[in-house]
mmCIF file of C-alpha atoms in Angstrom:
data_model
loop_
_atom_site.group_PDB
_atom_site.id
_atom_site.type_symbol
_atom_site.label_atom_id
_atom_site.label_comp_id
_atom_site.label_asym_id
_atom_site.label_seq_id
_atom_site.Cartn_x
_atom_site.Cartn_y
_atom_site.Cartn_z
ATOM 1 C CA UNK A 1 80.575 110.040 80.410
ATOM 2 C CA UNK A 2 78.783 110.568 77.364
ATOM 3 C CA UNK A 3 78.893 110.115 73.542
ATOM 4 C CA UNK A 4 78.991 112.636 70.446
ATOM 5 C CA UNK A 5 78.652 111.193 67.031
ATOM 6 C CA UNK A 6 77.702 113.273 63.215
ATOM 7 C CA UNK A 7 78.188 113.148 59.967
ATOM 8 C CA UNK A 8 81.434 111.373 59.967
ATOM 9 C CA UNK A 9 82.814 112.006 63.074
ATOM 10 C CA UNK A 10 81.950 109.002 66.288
ATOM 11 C CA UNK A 11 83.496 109.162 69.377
ATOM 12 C CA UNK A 12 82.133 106.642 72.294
ATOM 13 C CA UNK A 13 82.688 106.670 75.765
ATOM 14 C CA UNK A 14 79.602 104.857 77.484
ATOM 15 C CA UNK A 15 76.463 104.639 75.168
ATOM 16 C CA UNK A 16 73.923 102.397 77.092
ATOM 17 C CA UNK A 17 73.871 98.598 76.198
ATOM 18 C CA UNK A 18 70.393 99.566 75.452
ATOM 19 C CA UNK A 19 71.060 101.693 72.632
ATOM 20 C CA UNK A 20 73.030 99.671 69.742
ATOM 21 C CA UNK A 21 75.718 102.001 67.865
ATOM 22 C CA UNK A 22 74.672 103.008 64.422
ATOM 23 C CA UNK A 23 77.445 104.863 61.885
ATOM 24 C CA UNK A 24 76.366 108.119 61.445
ATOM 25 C CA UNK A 25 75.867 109.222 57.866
ATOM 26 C CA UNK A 26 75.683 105.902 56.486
ATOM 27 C CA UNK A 27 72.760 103.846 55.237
ATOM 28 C CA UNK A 28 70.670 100.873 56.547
ATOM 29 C CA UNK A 29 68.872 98.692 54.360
ATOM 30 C CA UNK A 30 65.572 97.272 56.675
ATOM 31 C CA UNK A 31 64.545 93.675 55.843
ATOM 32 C CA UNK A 32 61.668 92.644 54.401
ATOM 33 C CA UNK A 33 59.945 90.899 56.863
ATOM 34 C CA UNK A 34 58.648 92.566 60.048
ATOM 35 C CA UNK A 35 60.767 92.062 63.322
ATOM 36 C CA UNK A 36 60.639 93.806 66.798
ATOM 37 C CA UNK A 37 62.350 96.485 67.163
ATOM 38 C CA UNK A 38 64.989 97.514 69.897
ATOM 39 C CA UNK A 39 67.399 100.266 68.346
ATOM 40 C CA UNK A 40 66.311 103.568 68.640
ATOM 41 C CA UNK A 41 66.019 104.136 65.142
ATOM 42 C CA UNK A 42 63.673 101.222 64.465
ATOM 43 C CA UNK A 43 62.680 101.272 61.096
ATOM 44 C CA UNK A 44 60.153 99.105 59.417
ATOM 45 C CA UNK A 45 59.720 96.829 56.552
ATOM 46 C CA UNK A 46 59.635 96.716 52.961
ATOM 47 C CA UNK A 47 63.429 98.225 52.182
ATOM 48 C CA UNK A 48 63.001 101.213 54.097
ATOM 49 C CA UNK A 49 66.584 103.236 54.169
ATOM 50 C CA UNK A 50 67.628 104.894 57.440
ATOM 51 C CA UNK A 51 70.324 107.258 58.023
ATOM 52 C CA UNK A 52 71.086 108.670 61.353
ATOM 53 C CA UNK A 53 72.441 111.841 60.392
ATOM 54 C CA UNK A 54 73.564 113.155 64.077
ATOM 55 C CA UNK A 55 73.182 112.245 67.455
ATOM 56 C CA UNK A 56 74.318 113.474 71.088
ATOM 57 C CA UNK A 57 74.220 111.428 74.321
ATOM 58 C CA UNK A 58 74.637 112.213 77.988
ATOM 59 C CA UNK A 59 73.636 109.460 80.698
ATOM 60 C CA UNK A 60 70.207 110.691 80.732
ATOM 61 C CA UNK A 61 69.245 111.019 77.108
ATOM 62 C CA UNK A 62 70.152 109.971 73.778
ATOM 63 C CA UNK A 63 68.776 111.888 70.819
ATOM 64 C CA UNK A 64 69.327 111.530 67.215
ATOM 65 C CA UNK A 65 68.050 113.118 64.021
ATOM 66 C CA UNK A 66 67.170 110.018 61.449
ATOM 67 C CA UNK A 67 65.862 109.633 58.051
ATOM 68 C CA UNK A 68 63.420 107.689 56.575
ATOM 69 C CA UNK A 69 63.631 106.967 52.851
ATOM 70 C CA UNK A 70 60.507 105.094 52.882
ATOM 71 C CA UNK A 71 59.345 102.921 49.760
ATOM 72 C CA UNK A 72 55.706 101.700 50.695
ATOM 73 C CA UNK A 73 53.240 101.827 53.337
ATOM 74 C CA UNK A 74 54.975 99.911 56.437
ATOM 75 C CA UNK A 75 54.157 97.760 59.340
ATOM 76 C CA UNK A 76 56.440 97.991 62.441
ATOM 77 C CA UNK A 77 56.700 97.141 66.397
ATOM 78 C CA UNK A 78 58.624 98.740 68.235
ATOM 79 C CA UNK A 79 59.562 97.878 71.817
ATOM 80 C CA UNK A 80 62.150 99.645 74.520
ATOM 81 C CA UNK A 81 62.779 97.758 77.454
ATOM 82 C CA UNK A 82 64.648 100.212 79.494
ATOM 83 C CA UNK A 83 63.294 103.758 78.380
ATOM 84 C CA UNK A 84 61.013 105.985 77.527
ATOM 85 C CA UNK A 85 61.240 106.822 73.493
ATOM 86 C CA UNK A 86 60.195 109.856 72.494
ATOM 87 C CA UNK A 87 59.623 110.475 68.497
ATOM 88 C CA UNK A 88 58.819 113.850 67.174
ATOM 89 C CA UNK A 89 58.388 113.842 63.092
ATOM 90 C CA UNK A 90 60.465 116.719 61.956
ATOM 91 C CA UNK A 91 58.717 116.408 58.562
ATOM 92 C CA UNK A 92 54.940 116.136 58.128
ATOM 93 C CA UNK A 93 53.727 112.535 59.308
ATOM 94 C CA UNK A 94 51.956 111.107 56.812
ATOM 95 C CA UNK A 95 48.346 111.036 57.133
ATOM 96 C CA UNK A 96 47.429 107.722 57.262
ATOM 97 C CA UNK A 97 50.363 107.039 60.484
ATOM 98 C CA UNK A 98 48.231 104.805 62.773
ATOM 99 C CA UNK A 99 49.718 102.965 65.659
ATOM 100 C CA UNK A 100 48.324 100.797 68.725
ATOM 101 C CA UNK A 101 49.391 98.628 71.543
ATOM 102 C CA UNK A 102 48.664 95.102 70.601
ATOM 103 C CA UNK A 103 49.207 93.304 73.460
ATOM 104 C CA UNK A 104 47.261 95.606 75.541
ATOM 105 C CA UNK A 105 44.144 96.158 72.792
ATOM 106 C CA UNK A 106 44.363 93.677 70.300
ATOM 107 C CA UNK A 107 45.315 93.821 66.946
ATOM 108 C CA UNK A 108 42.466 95.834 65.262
ATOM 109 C CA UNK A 109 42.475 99.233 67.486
ATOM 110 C CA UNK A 110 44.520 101.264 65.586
ATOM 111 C CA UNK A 111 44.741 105.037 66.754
ATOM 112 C CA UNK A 112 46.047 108.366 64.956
ATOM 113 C CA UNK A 113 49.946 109.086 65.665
ATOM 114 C CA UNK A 114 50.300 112.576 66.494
ATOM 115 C CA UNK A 115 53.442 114.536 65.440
ATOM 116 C CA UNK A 116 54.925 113.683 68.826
ATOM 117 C CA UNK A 117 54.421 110.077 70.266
ATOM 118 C CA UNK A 118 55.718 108.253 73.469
ATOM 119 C CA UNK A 119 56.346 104.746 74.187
ATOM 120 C CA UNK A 120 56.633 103.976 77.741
ATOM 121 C CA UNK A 121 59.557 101.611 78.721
ATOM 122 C CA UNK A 122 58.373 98.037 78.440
ATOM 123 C CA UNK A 123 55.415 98.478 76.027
ATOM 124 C CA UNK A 124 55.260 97.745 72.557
ATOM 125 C CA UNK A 125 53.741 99.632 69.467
ATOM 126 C CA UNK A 126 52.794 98.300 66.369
ATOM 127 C CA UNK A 127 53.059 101.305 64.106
ATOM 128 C CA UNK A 128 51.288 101.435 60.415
ATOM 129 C CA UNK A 129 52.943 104.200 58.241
ATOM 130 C CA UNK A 130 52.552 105.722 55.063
ATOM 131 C CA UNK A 131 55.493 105.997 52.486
ATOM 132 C CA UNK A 132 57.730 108.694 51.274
ATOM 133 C CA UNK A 133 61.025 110.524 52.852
ATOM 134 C CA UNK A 134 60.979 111.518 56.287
ATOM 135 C CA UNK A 135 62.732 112.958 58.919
ATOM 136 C CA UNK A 136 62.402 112.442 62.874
ATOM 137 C CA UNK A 137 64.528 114.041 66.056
ATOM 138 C CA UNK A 138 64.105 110.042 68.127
ATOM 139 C CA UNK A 139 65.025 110.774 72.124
ATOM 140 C CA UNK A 140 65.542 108.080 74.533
ATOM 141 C CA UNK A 141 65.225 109.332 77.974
ATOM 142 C CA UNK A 142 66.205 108.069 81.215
ATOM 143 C CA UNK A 143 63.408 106.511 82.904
ATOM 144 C CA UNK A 144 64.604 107.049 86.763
ATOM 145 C CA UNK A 145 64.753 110.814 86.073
ATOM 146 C CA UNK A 146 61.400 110.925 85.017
ATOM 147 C CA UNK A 147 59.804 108.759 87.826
ATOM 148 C CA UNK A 148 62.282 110.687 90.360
ATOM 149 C CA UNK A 149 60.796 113.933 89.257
ATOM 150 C CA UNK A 150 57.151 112.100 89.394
ATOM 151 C CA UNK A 151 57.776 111.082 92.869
ATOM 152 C CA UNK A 152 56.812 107.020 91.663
ATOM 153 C CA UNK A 153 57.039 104.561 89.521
ATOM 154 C CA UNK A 154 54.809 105.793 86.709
ATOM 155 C CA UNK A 155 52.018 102.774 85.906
ATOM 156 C CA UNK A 156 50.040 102.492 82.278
ATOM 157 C CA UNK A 157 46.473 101.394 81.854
ATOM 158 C CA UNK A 158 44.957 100.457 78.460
ATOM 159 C CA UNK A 159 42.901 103.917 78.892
ATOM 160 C CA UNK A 160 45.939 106.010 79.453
ATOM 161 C CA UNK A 161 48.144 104.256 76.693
ATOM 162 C CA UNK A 162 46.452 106.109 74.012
ATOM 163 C CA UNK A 163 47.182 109.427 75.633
ATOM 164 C CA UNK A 164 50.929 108.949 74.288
ATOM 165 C CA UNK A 165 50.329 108.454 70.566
ATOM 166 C CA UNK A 166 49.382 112.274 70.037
ATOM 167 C CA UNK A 167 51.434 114.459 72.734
ATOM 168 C CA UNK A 168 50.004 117.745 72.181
ATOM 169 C CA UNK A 169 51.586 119.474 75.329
ATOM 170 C CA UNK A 170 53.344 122.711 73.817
ATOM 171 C CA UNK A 171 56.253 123.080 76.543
ATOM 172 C CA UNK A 172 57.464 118.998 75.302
ATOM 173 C CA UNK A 173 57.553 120.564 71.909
ATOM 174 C CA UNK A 174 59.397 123.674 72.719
ATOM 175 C CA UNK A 175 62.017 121.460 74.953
ATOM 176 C CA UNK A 176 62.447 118.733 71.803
ATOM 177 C CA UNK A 177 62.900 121.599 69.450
ATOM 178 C CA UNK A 178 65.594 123.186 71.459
ATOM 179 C CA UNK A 179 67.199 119.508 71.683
ATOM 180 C CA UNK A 180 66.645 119.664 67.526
ATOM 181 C CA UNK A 181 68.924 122.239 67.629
ATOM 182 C CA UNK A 182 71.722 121.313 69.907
ATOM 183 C CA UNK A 183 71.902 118.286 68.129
ATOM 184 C CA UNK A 184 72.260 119.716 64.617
ATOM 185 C CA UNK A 185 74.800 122.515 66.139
ATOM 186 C CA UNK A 186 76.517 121.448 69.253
ATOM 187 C CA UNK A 187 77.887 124.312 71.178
ATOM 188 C CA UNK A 188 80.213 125.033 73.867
ATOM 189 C CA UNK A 189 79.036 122.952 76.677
ATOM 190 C CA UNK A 190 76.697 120.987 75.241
ATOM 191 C CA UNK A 191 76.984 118.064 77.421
ATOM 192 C CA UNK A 192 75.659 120.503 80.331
ATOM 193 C CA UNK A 193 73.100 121.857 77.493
ATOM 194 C CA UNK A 194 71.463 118.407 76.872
ATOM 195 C CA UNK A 195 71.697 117.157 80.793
ATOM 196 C CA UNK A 196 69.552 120.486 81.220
ATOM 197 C CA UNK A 197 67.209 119.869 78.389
ATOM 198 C CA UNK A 198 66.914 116.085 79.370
ATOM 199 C CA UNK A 199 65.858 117.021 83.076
ATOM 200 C CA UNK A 200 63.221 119.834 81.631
ATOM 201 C CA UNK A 201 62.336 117.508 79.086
ATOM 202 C CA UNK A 202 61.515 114.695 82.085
ATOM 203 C CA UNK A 203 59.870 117.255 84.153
ATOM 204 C CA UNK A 204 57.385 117.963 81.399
ATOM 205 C CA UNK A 205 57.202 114.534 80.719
ATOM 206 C CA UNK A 206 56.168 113.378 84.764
ATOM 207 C CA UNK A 207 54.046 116.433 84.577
ATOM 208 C CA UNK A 208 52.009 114.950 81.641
ATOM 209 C CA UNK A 209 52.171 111.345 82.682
ATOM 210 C CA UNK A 210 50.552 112.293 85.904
ATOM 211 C CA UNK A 211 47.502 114.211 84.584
ATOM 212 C CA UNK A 212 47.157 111.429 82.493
ATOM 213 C CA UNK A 213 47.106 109.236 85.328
ATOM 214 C CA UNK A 214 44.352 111.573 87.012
ATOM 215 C CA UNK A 215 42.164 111.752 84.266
ATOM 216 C CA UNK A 216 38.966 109.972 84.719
ATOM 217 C CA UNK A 217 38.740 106.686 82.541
ATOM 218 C CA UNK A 218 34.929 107.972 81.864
ATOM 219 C CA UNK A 219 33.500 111.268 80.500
ATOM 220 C CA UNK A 220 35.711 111.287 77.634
ATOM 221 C CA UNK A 221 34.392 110.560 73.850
ATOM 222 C CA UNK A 222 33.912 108.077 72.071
ATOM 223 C CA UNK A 223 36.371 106.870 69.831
ATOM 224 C CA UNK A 224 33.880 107.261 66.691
ATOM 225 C CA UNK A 225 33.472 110.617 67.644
ATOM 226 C CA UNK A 226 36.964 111.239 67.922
ATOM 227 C CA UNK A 227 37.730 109.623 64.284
ATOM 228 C CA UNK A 228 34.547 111.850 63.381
ATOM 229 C CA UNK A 229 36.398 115.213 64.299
ATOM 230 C CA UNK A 230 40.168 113.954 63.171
ATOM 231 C CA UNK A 231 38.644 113.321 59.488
ATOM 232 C CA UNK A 232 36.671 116.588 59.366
ATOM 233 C CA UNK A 233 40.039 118.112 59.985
ATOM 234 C CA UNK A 234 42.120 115.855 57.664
ATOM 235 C CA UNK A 235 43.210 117.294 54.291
ATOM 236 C CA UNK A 236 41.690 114.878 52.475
ATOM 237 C CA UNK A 237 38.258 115.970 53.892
ATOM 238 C CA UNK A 238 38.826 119.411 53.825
ATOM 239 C CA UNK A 239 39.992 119.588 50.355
ATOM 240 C CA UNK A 240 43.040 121.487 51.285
ATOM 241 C CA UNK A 241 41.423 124.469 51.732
ATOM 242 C CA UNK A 242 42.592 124.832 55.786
ATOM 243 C CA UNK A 243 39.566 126.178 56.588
ATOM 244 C CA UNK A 244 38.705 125.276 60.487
ATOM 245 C CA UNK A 245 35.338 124.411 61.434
ATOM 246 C CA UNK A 246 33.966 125.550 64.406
ATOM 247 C CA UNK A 247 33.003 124.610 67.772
ATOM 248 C CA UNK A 248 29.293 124.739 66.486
ATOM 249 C CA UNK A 249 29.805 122.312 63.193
ATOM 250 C CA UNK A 250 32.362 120.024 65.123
ATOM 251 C CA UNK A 251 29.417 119.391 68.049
ATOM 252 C CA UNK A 252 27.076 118.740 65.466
ATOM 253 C CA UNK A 253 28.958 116.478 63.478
ATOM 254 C CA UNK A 254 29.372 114.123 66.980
ATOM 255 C CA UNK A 255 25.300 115.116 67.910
ATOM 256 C CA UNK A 256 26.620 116.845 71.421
ATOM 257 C CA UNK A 257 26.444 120.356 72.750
ATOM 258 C CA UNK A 258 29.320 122.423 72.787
ATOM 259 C CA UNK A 259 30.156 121.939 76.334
ATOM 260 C CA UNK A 260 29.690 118.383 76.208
ATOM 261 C CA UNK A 261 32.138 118.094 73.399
ATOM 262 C CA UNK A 262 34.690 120.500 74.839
ATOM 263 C CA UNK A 263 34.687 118.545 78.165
ATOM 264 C CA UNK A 264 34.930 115.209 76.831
ATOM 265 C CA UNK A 265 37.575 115.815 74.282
ATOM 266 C CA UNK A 266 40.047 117.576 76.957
ATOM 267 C CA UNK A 267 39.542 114.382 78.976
ATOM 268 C CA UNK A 268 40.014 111.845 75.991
ATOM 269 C CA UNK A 269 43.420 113.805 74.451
ATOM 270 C CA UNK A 270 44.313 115.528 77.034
ATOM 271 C CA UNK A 271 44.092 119.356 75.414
ATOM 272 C CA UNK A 272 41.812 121.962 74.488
ATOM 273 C CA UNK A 273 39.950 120.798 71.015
ATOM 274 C CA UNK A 274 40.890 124.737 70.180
ATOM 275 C CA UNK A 275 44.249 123.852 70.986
ATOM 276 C CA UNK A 276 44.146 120.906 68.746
ATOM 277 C CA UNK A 277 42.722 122.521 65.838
ATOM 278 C CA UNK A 278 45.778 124.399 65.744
ATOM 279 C CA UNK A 279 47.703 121.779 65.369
ATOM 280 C CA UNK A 280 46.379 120.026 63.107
ATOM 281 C CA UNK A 281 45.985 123.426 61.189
ATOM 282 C CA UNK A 282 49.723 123.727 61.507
ATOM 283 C CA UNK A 283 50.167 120.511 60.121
ATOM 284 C CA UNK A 284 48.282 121.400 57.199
ATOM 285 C CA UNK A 285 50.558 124.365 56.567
ATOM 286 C CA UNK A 286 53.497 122.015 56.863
ATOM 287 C CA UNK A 287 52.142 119.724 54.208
ATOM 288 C CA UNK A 288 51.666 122.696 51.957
ATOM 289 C CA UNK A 289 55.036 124.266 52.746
ATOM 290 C CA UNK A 290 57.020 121.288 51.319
ATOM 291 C CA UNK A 291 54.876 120.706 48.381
ATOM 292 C CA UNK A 292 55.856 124.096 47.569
ATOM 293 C CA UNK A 293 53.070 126.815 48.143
ATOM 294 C CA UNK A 294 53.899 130.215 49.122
ATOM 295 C CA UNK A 295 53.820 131.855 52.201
ATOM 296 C CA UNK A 296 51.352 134.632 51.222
ATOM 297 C CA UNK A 297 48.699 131.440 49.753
ATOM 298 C CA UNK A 298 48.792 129.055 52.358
ATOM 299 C CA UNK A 299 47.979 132.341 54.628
ATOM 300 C CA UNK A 300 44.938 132.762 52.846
ATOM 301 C CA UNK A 301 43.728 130.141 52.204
ATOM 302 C CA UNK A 302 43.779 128.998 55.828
ATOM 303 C CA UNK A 303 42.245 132.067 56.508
ATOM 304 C CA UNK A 304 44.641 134.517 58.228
ATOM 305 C CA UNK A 305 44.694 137.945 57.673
ATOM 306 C CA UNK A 306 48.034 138.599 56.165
ATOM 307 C CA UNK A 307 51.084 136.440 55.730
ATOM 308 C CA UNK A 308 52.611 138.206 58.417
ATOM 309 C CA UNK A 309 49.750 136.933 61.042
ATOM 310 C CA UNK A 310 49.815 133.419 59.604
ATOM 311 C CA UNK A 311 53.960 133.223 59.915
ATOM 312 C CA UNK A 312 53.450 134.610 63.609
ATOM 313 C CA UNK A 313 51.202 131.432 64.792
ATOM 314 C CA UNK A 314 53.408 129.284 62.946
ATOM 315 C CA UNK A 315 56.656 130.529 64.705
ATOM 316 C CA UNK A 316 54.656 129.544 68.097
ATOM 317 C CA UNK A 317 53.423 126.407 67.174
ATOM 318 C CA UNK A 318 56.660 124.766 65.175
ATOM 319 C CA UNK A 319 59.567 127.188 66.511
ATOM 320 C CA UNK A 320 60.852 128.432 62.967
ATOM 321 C CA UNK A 321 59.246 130.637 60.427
ATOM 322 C CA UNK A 322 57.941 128.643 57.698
ATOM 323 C CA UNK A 323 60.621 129.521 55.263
ATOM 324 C CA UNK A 324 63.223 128.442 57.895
ATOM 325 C CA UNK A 325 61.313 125.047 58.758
ATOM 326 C CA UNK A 326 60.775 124.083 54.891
ATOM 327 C CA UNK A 327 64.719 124.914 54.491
ATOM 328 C CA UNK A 328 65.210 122.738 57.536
ATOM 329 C CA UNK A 329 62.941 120.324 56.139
ATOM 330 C CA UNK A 330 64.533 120.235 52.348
ATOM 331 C CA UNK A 331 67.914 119.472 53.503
ATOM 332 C CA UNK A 332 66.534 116.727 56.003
ATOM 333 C CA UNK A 333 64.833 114.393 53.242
ATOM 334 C CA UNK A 334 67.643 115.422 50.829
#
């Protein structure tokens, strides 16, 4: 049994009780006051608009593309009894996007939301945006596929919570890309297409669940340090220029060596710092990209040799050319 429903058309055979119905291509007005959140497109406060425009479901996963229409800086918790949510911001997420687990932490730790987060089934996350138009592909996945695949009954720790608010892993992006797509353009089969992509998507998902797991609680940095490193790479501090610092200047700025900060940040966010760089470079190019800067600038002044070299890492990282992704992205906020 499953459930396809876009832009106009809704047809429902078993959608979990989990997982309220929302018309597709209509609008949602969000209260003013702040409330928990249960549907999968949990929005926040302050008049925010939602529209879901498309979703697909099979028993395993429910995905939908929503947007945001956004009028202020929010303040949301969400909470997902029965699933793991998965949120990957199609658009640039604003800069100042903060979220943290306040039951677990308290509610001053605030961490950095990456442009893929996960909440794990049962947890809540109190989520601090910025304002503006956005657009987000929002999967809910099956949690018994996942912990089958694991082999247990995956278990959380304060420590390992904030490995899920910036999911850097490459192959998750690739998979929730490809269920982008299927989404937008359902093909022949599809209901085998996103059974497939929700059990690759759940493998990669136990995969990264369980390093996090394994990864010791100590070694890692501190979270000044890290807060250090995520403003030097911010566009506010950099001026916009893209330029990435080095190995050599980012060790400096946190007073290690280089092998003490390489070491310590692949055990406190769970990737190589050169592998974060890039994305956070990427992200940059994004942000430029939809305020309208050309290919052939944004390739320089990041620092790449030719726009051709420059459009090659961004295929890799984001899985369209940048014309095709700020196309994509126009018509999403539009």
């Amino acid at each position: 049994m499953s459930v396809l429903r876009w832009r106009g058309f809704r047809a429902e055979d078993a959608c979990p009780a989990s997982l309220p119905l929302v018309e597709i291509g209509t609008e949602c007005m969000v209260a003013d006051t702040m409330v928990e959140q249960t549907n999968p497109v949990a929005a926040a406060e302050s008049n925010a608009t939602v529209v879901v425009d498309a979703e697909l479901g099979v028993p395993s996963l429910m995905a939908q593309i929503v947007r945001f229409d956004i009028p202020q800086p929010t303040s949301t918790m969400h909470a997902i009894e029965d699933r793991y949510h998965l949120n990957m911001c199609l658009t640039p997420r604003p800069l100042s996007s903060r979220g943290g687990y306040a039951k677990r932490w308290g509610p001053h730790r605030l961490e950095r939301l990456g442009d893929i987060f996960l909440l794990p089934p049962g947890e809540s996350l109190f989520v601090k945006g910025g304002s503006g138009r956005q657009a987000s592909l929002i999967c809910h996945l099956d949690p018994d596929l996942v912990h089958g695949l694991a082999g247990q009954v995956l278990e959380w720790d304060d420590q390992h919570l904030a490995t899920t608010l910036d999911i850097g892993s490459a192959r998750i992006r690739a998979i929730l890309f490809r269920v982008t797509e299927e989404v937008r353009h359902p093909g022949l089969g599809w209901e085998r297409m996103l059974e497939f992509l929700a059990g690759e998507l759940a493998l990669e998902l136990a995969r990264h669940c369980l390093e996090a797991a394994e990864r010791p609680i100590t070694g890692g940095l501190s979270g000044w340090r890290l807060r250090l490193i995520d403003e030097r790479l911010s566009d506010e501090h950099s001026g916009h220029d893209g330029r990435a610092p080095t190995l050599q200047e980012l060790a400096a700025l946190c007073n290690l060596s280089v092998r003490q900060l390489t070491r310590g940040f692949r055990v406190s966010r769970a990737c190589s710092i050169g592998d974060y760089i890039e994305q956070r470079r990427m992200e940059s190019a994004k942000r430029l990209l939809m305020a309208g800067e050309s290919v052939k600038s944004i390739a320089f002044a990041m620092g790449f040799a030719s726009p051709s070299s420059f459009t090659f890492a961004f295929r890799r990282a984001v899985g369209a050319s940048p014309s095709t992704f700020r196309q994509r992205q126009g018509r999403a906020v539009s």
